[in-house]
mmCIF file of C-alpha atoms in Angstrom:
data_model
loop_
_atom_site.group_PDB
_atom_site.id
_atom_site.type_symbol
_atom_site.label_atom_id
_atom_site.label_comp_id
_atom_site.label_asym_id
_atom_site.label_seq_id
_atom_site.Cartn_x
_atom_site.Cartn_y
_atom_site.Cartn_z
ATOM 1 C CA UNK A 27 12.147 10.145 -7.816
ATOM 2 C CA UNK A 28 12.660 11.342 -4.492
ATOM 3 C CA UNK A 29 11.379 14.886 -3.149
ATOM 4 C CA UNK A 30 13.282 17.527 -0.909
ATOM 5 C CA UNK A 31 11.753 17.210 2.060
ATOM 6 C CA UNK A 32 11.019 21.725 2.132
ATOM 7 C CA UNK A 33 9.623 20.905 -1.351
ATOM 8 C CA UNK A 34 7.431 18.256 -0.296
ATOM 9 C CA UNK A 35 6.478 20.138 2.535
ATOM 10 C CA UNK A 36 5.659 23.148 0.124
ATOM 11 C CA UNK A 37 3.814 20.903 -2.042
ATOM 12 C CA UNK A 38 1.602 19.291 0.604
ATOM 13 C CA UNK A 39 0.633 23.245 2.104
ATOM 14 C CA UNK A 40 -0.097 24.067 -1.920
ATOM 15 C CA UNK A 41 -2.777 21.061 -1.887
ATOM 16 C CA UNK A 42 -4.111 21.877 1.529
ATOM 17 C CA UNK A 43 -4.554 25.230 0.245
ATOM 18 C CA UNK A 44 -6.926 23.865 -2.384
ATOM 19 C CA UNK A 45 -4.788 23.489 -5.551
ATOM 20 C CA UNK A 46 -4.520 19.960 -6.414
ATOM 21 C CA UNK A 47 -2.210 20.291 -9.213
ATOM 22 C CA UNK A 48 0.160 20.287 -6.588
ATOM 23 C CA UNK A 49 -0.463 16.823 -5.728
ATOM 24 C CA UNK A 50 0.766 14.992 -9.446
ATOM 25 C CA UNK A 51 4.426 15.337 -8.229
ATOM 26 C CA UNK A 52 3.803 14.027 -4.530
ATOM 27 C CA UNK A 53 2.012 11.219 -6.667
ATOM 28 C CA UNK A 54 4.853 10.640 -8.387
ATOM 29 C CA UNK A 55 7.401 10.694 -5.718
ATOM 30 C CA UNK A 56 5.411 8.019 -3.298
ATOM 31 C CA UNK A 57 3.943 5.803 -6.123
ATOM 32 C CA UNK A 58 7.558 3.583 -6.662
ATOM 33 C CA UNK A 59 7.999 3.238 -3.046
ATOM 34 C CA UNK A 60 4.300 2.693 -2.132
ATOM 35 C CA UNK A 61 4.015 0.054 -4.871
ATOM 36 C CA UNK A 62 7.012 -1.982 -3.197
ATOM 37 C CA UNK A 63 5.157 -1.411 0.383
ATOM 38 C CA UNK A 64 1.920 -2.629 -1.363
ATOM 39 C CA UNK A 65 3.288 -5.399 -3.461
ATOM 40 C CA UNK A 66 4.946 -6.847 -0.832
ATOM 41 C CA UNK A 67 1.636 -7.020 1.768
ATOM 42 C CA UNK A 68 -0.568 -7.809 -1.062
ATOM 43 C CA UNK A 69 1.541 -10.173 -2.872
ATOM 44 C CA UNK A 70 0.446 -9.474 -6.839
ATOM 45 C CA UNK A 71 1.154 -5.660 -8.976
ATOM 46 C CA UNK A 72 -2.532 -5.334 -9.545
ATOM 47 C CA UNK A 73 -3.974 -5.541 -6.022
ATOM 48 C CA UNK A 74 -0.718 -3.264 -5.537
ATOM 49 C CA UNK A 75 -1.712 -1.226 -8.001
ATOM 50 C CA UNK A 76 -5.840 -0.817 -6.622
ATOM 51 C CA UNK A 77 -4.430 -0.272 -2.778
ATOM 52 C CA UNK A 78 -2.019 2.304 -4.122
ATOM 53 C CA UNK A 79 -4.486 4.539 -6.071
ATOM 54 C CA UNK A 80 -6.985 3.866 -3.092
ATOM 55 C CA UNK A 81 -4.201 5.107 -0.457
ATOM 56 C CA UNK A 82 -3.559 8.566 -2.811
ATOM 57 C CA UNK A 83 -7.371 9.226 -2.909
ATOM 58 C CA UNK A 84 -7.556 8.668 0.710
ATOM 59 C CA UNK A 85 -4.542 10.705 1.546
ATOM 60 C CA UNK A 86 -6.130 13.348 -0.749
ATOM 61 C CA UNK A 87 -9.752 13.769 0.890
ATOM 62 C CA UNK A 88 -7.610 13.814 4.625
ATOM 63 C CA UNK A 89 -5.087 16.258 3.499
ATOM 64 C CA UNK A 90 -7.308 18.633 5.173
ATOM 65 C CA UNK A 91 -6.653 17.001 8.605
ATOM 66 C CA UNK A 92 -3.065 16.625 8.170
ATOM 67 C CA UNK A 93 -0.738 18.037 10.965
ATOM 68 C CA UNK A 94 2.030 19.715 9.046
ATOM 69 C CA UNK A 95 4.355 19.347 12.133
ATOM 70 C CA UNK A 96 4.654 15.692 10.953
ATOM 71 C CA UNK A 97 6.284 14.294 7.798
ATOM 72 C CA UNK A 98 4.134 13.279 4.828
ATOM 73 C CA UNK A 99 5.716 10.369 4.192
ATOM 74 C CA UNK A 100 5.092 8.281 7.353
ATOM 75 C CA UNK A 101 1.301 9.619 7.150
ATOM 76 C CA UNK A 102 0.861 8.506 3.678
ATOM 77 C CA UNK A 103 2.466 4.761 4.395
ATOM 78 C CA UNK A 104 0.162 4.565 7.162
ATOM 79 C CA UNK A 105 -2.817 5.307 5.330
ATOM 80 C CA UNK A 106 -1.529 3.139 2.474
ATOM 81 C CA UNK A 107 -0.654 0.322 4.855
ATOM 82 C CA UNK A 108 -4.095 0.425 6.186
ATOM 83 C CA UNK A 109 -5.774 0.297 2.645
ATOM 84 C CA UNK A 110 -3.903 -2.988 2.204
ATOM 85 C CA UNK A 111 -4.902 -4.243 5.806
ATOM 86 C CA UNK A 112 -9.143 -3.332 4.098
ATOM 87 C CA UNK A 113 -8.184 -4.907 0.849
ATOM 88 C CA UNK A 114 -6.860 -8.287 2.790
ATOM 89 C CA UNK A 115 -9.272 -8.907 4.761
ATOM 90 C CA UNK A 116 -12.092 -7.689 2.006
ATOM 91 C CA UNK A 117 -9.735 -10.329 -0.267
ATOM 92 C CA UNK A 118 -9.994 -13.002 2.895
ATOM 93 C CA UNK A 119 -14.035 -13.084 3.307
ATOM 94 C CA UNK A 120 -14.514 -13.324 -0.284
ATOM 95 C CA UNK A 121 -11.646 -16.090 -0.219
ATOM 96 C CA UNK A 122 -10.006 -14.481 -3.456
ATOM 97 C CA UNK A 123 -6.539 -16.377 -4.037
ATOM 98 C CA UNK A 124 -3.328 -14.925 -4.448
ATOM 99 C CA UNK A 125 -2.116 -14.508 -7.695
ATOM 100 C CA UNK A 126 1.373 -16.164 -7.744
ATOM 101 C CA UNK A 127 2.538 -15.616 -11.314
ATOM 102 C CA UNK A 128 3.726 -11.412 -10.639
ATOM 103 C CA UNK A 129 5.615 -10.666 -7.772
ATOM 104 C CA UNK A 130 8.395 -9.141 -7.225
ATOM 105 C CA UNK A 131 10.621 -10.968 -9.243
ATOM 106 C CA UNK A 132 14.587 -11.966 -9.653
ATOM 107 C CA UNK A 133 16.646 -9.492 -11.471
ATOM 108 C CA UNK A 134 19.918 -10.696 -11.939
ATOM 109 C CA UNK A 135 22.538 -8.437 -10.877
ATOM 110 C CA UNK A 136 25.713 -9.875 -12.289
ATOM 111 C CA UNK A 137 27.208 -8.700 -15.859
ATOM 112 C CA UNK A 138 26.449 -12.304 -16.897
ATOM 113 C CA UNK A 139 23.277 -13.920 -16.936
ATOM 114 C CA UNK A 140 23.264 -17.191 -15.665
ATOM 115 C CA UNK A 141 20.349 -18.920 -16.258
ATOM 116 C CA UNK A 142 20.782 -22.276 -14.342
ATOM 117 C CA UNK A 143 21.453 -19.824 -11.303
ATOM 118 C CA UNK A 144 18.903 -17.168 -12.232
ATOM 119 C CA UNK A 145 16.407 -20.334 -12.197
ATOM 120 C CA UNK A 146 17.353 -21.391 -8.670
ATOM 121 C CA UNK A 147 17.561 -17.670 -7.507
ATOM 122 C CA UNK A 148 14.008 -17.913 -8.782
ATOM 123 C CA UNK A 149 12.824 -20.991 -6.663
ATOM 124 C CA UNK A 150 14.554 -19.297 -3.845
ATOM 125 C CA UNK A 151 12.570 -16.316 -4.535
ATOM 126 C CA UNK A 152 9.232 -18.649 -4.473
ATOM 127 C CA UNK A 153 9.902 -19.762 -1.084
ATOM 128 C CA UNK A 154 10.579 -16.761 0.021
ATOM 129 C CA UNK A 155 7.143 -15.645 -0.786
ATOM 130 C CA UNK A 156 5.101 -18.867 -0.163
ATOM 131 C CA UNK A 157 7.189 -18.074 3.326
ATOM 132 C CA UNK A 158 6.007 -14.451 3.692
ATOM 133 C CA UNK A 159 2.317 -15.522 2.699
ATOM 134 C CA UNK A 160 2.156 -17.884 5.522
ATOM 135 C CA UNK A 161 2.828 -15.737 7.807
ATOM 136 C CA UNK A 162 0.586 -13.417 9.969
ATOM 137 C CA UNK A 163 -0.066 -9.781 7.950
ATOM 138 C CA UNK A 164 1.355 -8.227 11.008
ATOM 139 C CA UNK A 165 4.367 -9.770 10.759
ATOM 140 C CA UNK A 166 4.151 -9.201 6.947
ATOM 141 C CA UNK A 167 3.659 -5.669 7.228
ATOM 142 C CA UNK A 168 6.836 -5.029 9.385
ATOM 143 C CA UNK A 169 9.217 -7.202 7.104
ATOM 144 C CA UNK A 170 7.763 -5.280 3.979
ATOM 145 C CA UNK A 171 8.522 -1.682 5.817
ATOM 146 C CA UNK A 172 11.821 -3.295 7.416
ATOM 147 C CA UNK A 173 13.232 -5.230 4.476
ATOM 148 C CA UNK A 174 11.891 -4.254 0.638
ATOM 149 C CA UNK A 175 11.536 -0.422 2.024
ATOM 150 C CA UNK A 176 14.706 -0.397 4.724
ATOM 151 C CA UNK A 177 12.366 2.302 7.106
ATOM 152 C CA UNK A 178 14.399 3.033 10.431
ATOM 153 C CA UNK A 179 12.684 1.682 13.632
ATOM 154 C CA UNK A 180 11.435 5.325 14.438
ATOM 155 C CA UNK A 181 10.134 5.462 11.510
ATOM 156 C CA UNK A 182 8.166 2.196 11.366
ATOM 157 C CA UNK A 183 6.856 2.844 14.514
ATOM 158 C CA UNK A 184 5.358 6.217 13.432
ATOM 159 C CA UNK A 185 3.723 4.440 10.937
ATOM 160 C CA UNK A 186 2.660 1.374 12.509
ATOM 161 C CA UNK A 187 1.805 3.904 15.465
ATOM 162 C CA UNK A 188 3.469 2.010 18.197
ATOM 163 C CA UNK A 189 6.046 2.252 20.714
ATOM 164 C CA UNK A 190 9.601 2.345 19.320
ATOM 165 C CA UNK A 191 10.363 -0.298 21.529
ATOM 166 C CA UNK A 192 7.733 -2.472 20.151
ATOM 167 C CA UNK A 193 9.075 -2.329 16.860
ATOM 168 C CA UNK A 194 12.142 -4.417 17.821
ATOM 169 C CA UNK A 195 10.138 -7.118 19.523
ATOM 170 C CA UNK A 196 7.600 -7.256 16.577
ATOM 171 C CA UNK A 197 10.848 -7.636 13.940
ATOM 172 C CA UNK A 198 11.907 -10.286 16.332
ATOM 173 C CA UNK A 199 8.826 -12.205 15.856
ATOM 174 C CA UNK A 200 8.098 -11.739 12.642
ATOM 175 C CA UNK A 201 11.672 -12.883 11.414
ATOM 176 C CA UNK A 202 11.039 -15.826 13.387
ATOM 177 C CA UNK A 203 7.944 -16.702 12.265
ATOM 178 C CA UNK A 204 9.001 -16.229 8.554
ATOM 179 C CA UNK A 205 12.139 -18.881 9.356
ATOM 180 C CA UNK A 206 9.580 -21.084 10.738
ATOM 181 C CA UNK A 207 7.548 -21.360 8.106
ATOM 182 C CA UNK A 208 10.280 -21.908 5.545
ATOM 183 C CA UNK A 209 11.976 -24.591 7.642
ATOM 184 C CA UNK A 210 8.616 -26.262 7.521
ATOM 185 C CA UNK A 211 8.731 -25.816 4.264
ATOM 186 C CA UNK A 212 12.254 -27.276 3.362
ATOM 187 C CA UNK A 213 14.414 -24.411 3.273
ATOM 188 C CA UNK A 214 17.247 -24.812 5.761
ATOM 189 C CA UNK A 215 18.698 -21.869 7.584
ATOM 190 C CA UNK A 216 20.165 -23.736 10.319
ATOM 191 C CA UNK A 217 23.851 -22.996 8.881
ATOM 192 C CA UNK A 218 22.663 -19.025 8.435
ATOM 193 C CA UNK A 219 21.564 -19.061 4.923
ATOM 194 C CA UNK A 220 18.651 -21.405 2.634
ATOM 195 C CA UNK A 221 19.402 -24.349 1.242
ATOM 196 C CA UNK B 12 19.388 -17.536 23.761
ATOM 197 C CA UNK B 13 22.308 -15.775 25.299
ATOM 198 C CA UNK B 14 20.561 -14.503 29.005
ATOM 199 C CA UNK B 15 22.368 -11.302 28.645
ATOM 200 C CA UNK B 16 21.478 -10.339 24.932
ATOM 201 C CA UNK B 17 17.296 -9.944 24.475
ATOM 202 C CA UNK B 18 16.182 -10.922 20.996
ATOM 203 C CA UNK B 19 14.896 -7.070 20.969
ATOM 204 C CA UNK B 20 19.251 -6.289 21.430
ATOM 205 C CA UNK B 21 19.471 -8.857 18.935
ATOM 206 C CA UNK B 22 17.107 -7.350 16.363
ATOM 207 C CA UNK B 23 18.605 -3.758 16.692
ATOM 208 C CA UNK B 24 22.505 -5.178 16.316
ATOM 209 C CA UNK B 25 21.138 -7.128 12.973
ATOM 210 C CA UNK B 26 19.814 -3.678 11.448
ATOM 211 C CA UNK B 27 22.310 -1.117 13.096
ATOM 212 C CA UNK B 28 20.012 0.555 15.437
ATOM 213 C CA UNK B 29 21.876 0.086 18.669
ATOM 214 C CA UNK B 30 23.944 2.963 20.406
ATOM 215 C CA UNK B 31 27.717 2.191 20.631
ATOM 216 C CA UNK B 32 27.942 0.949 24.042
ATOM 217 C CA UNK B 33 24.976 -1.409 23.561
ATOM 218 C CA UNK B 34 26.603 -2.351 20.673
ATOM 219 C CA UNK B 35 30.082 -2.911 21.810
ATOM 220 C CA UNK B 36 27.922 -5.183 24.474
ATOM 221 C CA UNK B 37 26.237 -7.365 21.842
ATOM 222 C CA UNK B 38 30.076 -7.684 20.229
ATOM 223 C CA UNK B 39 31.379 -9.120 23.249
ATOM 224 C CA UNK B 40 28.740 -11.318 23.756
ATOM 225 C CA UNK B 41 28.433 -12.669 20.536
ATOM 226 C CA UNK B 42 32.822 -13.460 20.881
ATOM 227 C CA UNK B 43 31.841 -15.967 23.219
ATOM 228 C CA UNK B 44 28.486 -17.468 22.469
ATOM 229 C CA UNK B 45 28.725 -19.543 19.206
ATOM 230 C CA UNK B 46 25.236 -20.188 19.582
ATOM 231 C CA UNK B 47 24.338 -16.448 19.629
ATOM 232 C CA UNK B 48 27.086 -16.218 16.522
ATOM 233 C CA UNK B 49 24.544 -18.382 15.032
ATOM 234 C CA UNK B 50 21.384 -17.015 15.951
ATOM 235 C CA UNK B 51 22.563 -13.846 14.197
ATOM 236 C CA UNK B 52 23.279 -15.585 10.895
ATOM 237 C CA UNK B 53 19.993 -17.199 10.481
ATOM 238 C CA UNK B 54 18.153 -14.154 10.861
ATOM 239 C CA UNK B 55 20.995 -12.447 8.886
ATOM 240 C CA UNK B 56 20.463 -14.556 6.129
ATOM 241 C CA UNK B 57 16.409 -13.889 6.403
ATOM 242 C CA UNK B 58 16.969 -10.602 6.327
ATOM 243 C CA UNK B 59 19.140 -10.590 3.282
ATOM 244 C CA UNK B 60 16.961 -12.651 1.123
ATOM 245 C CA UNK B 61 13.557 -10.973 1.956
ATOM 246 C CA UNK B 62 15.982 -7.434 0.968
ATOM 247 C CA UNK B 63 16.749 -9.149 -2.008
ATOM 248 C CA UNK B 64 13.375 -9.269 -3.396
ATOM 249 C CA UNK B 65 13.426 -6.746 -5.717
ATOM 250 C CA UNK B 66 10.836 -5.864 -9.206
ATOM 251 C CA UNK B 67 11.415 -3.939 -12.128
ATOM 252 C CA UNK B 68 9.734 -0.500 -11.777
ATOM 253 C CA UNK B 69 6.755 0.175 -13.326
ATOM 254 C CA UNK B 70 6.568 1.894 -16.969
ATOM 255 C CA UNK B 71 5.779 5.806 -16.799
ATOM 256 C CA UNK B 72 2.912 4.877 -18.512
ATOM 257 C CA UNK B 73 2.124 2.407 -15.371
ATOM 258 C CA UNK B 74 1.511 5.351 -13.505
ATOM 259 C CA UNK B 75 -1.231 5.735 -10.992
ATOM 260 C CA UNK B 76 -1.428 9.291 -11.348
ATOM 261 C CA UNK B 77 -4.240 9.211 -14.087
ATOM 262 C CA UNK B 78 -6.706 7.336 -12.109
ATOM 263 C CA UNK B 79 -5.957 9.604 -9.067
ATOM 264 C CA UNK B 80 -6.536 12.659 -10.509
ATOM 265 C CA UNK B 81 -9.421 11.359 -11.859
ATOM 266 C CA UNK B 82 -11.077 9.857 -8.908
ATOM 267 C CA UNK B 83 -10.049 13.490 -7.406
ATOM 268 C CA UNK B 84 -11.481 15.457 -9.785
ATOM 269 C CA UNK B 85 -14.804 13.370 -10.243
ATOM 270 C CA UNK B 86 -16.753 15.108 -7.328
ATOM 271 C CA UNK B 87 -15.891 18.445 -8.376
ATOM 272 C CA UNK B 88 -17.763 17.323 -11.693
ATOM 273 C CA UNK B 89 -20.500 15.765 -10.282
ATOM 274 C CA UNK B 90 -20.667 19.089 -7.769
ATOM 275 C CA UNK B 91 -21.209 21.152 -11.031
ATOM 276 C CA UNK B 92 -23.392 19.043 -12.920
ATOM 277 C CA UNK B 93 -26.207 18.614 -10.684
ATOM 278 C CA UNK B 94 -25.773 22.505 -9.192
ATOM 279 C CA UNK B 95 -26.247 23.530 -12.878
ATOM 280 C CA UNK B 96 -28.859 20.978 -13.958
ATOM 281 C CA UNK B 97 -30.927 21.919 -10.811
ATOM 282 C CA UNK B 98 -30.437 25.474 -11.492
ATOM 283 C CA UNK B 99 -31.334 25.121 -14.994
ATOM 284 C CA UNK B 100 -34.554 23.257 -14.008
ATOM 285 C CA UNK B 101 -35.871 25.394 -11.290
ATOM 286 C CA UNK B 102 -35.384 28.427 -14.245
ATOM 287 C CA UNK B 103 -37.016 26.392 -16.547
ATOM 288 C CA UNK B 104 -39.964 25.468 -14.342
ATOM 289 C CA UNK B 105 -40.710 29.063 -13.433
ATOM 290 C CA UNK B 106 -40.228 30.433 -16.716
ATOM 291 C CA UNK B 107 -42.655 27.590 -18.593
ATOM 292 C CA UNK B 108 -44.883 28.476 -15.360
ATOM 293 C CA UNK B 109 -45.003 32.070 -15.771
ATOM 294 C CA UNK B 110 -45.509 31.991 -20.171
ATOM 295 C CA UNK B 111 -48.224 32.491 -21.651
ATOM 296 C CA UNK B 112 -48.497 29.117 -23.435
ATOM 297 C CA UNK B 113 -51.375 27.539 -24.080
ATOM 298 C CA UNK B 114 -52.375 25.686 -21.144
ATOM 299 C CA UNK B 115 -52.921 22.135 -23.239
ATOM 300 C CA UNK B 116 -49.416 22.604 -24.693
ATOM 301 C CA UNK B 117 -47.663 23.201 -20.826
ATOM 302 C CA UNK B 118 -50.048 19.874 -19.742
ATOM 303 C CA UNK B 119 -48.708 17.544 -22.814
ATOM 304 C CA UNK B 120 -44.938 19.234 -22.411
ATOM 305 C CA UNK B 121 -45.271 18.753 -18.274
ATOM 306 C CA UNK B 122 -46.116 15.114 -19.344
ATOM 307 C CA UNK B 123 -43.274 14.392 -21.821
ATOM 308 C CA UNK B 124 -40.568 16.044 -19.292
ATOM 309 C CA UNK B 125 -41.921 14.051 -15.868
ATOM 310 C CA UNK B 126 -42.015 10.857 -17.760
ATOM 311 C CA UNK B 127 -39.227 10.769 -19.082
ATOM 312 C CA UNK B 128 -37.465 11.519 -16.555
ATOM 313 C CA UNK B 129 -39.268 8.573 -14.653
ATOM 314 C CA UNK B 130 -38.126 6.578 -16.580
ATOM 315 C CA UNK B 131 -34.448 7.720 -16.726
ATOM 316 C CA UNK B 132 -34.522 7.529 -12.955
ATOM 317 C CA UNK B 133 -35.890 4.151 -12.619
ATOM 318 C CA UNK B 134 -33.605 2.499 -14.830
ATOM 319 C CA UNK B 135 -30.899 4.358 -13.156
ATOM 320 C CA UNK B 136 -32.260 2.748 -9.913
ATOM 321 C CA UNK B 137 -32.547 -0.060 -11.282
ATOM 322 C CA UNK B 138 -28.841 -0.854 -12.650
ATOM 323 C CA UNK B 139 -27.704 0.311 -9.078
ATOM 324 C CA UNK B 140 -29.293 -2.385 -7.252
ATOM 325 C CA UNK B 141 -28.432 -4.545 -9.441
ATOM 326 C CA UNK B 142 -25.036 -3.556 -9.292
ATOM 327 C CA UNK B 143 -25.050 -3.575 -5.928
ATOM 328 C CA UNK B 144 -26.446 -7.059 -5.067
ATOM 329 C CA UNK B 145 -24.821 -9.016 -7.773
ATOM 330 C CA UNK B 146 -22.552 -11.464 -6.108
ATOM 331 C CA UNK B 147 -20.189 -11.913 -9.087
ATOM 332 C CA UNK B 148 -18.888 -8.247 -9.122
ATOM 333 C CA UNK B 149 -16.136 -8.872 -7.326
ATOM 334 C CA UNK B 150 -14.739 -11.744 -10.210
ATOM 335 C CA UNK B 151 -12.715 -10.177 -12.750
ATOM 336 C CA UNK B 152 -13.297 -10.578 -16.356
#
């Protein structure tokens, strides 16, 4: 569910105004979207799920101070990315572990269903995560808003509030970092795709 | 690293952010570099596979909007409740002040009301701390 952006603007004036029952379908316009953002910095749904609900209460109590020259969107990832950035490190200093067993999963795509392939998709997958929770949660962050939500540069620079230019350089980085980690890990992208 | 192409140039070619002549630029560069050819795949291929990490959405009945709206609405009730139960008391404590009651009965009534609510408020207090300095709250059941 996606939401014209006059609508949403509408919407978020309605809320400022003091009616929040004006705020269930911005809720459920962001909460798909936001869930992939989260999921992919936190790394389990239910963390997701906690930093999601968190970010919407937040964005709530601030609506107040929101500058309706900008876009609601970028605000509310910001906030939300932010909330995950808290829950991490809360999640670091009480050294919770990740919970591996529900990512973001395979879906197979095809008409048939392979499951010999769907099972090394899977592994891939696996990697691919043990990969992306090796690395930094800077460099995390970007890939999530880059790759799982495909934000344009402007964009992920309003939200990470840095320089456009900077956004490029970080990407670079972070992609690099994220092929380090799975060469040391096995995976072999020397030939420009895992092994 | 090809000297004329930055990684930045790189980075914006990979996901389509770079204006046509920049881009024409990073096209004729990468016709002669196979080593910049192959830079491009490897983080191509990255790229592709961290996209490709996809979930099921959640159920409707997943949805975050019920705990939301009522972590949103929860104040307002709270606002209420203790405006109207300190309203009600102050009322109530001028009214049993001003009666004409028999001064033993407003003493043993006075006594009844103050301690119990002592004791509702200490045990109130009491669960709080001890909420608040257990060190296994954070462990899910």
């Amino acid at each position: 569910m996606s939401l014209q952006a006059e609508v949403e603007v509408e919407l978020v004036r309605k809320v400022k105004a003091g009616d929040p029952r004006f705020y269930e379908p911005l809720v459920r316009a962001y909460e798909g979207p936001g869930l992939r953002v989260a999921m992919g910095m936190m790394g389990n749904r239910e963390d997701a799920q906690d930093a999601l609900q968190e970010a919407f209460v937040k964005v709530f109590r601030n609506l107040s101070k929101f500058d309706m020259k900008r876009s609601f969107g970028p605000w509310f990832y910001q906030i939300l990315r932010n909330q995950c950035r808290d829950m991490l490190r809360s999640r670091q200093s009480r050294g919770k572990h990740e919970v591996q067993d529900e990512r973001l999963e395979y879906r197979p795509a095809g008409t048939r269903y392979d499951p010999e392939r769907a099972r090394q998709k899977n592994a891939a997958k696996d990697l691919l995560w043990d990969g992306l929770s090796r690395i930094g949660d800077e460099h995390r962050e970007i890939l999530v808003l880059k790759e799982l939500q495909s934000f344009r540069y402007h964009e992920i620079a309003e939200i990470l509030d840095i320089p456009e230019g900077t956004v490029a350089s970080r990407l670079f980085h972070a992609r690099r970092a994220l092929k380090d980690a799975l060469t040391e890990m096995g995976a072999d992208y020397a030939r420009g795709g895992a092994a | 690293m090809n000297q004329r192409i930055s990684n930045e140039d790189l980075m914006r070619y990979l996901d389509d952010e770079l204006e046509p002549p920049d881009r024409a630029r990073v096209d004729d560069a990468l016709t002669r570099s196979t080593e910049l050819q192959r830079e491009l795949a490897i983080y191509r291929a990255i790229r592709d596979d961290v996209a490709d990490l996809s979930f099921s959405p959640s159920p409707r009945d997943q949805s975050v909007w019920g705990e939301v709206n009522r972590e949103i609405t929860r104040p307002v009730g709270w606002f209420l409740l203790i405006t109207g139960s300190v309203i009600f008391v102050i009322y109530a404590a001028v009214v049993y002040a001003t009666s004409d009651a028999n001064p033993w009965e407003k003493i043993g009534v006075g006594g009844i009301v103050i301690g119990f609510s002592t004791l509702l408020i200490s045990t109130i207090y009491e669960r709080v701390q001890e909420y608040r300095h257990d060190p296994y709250k954070h462990i899910e059941r």
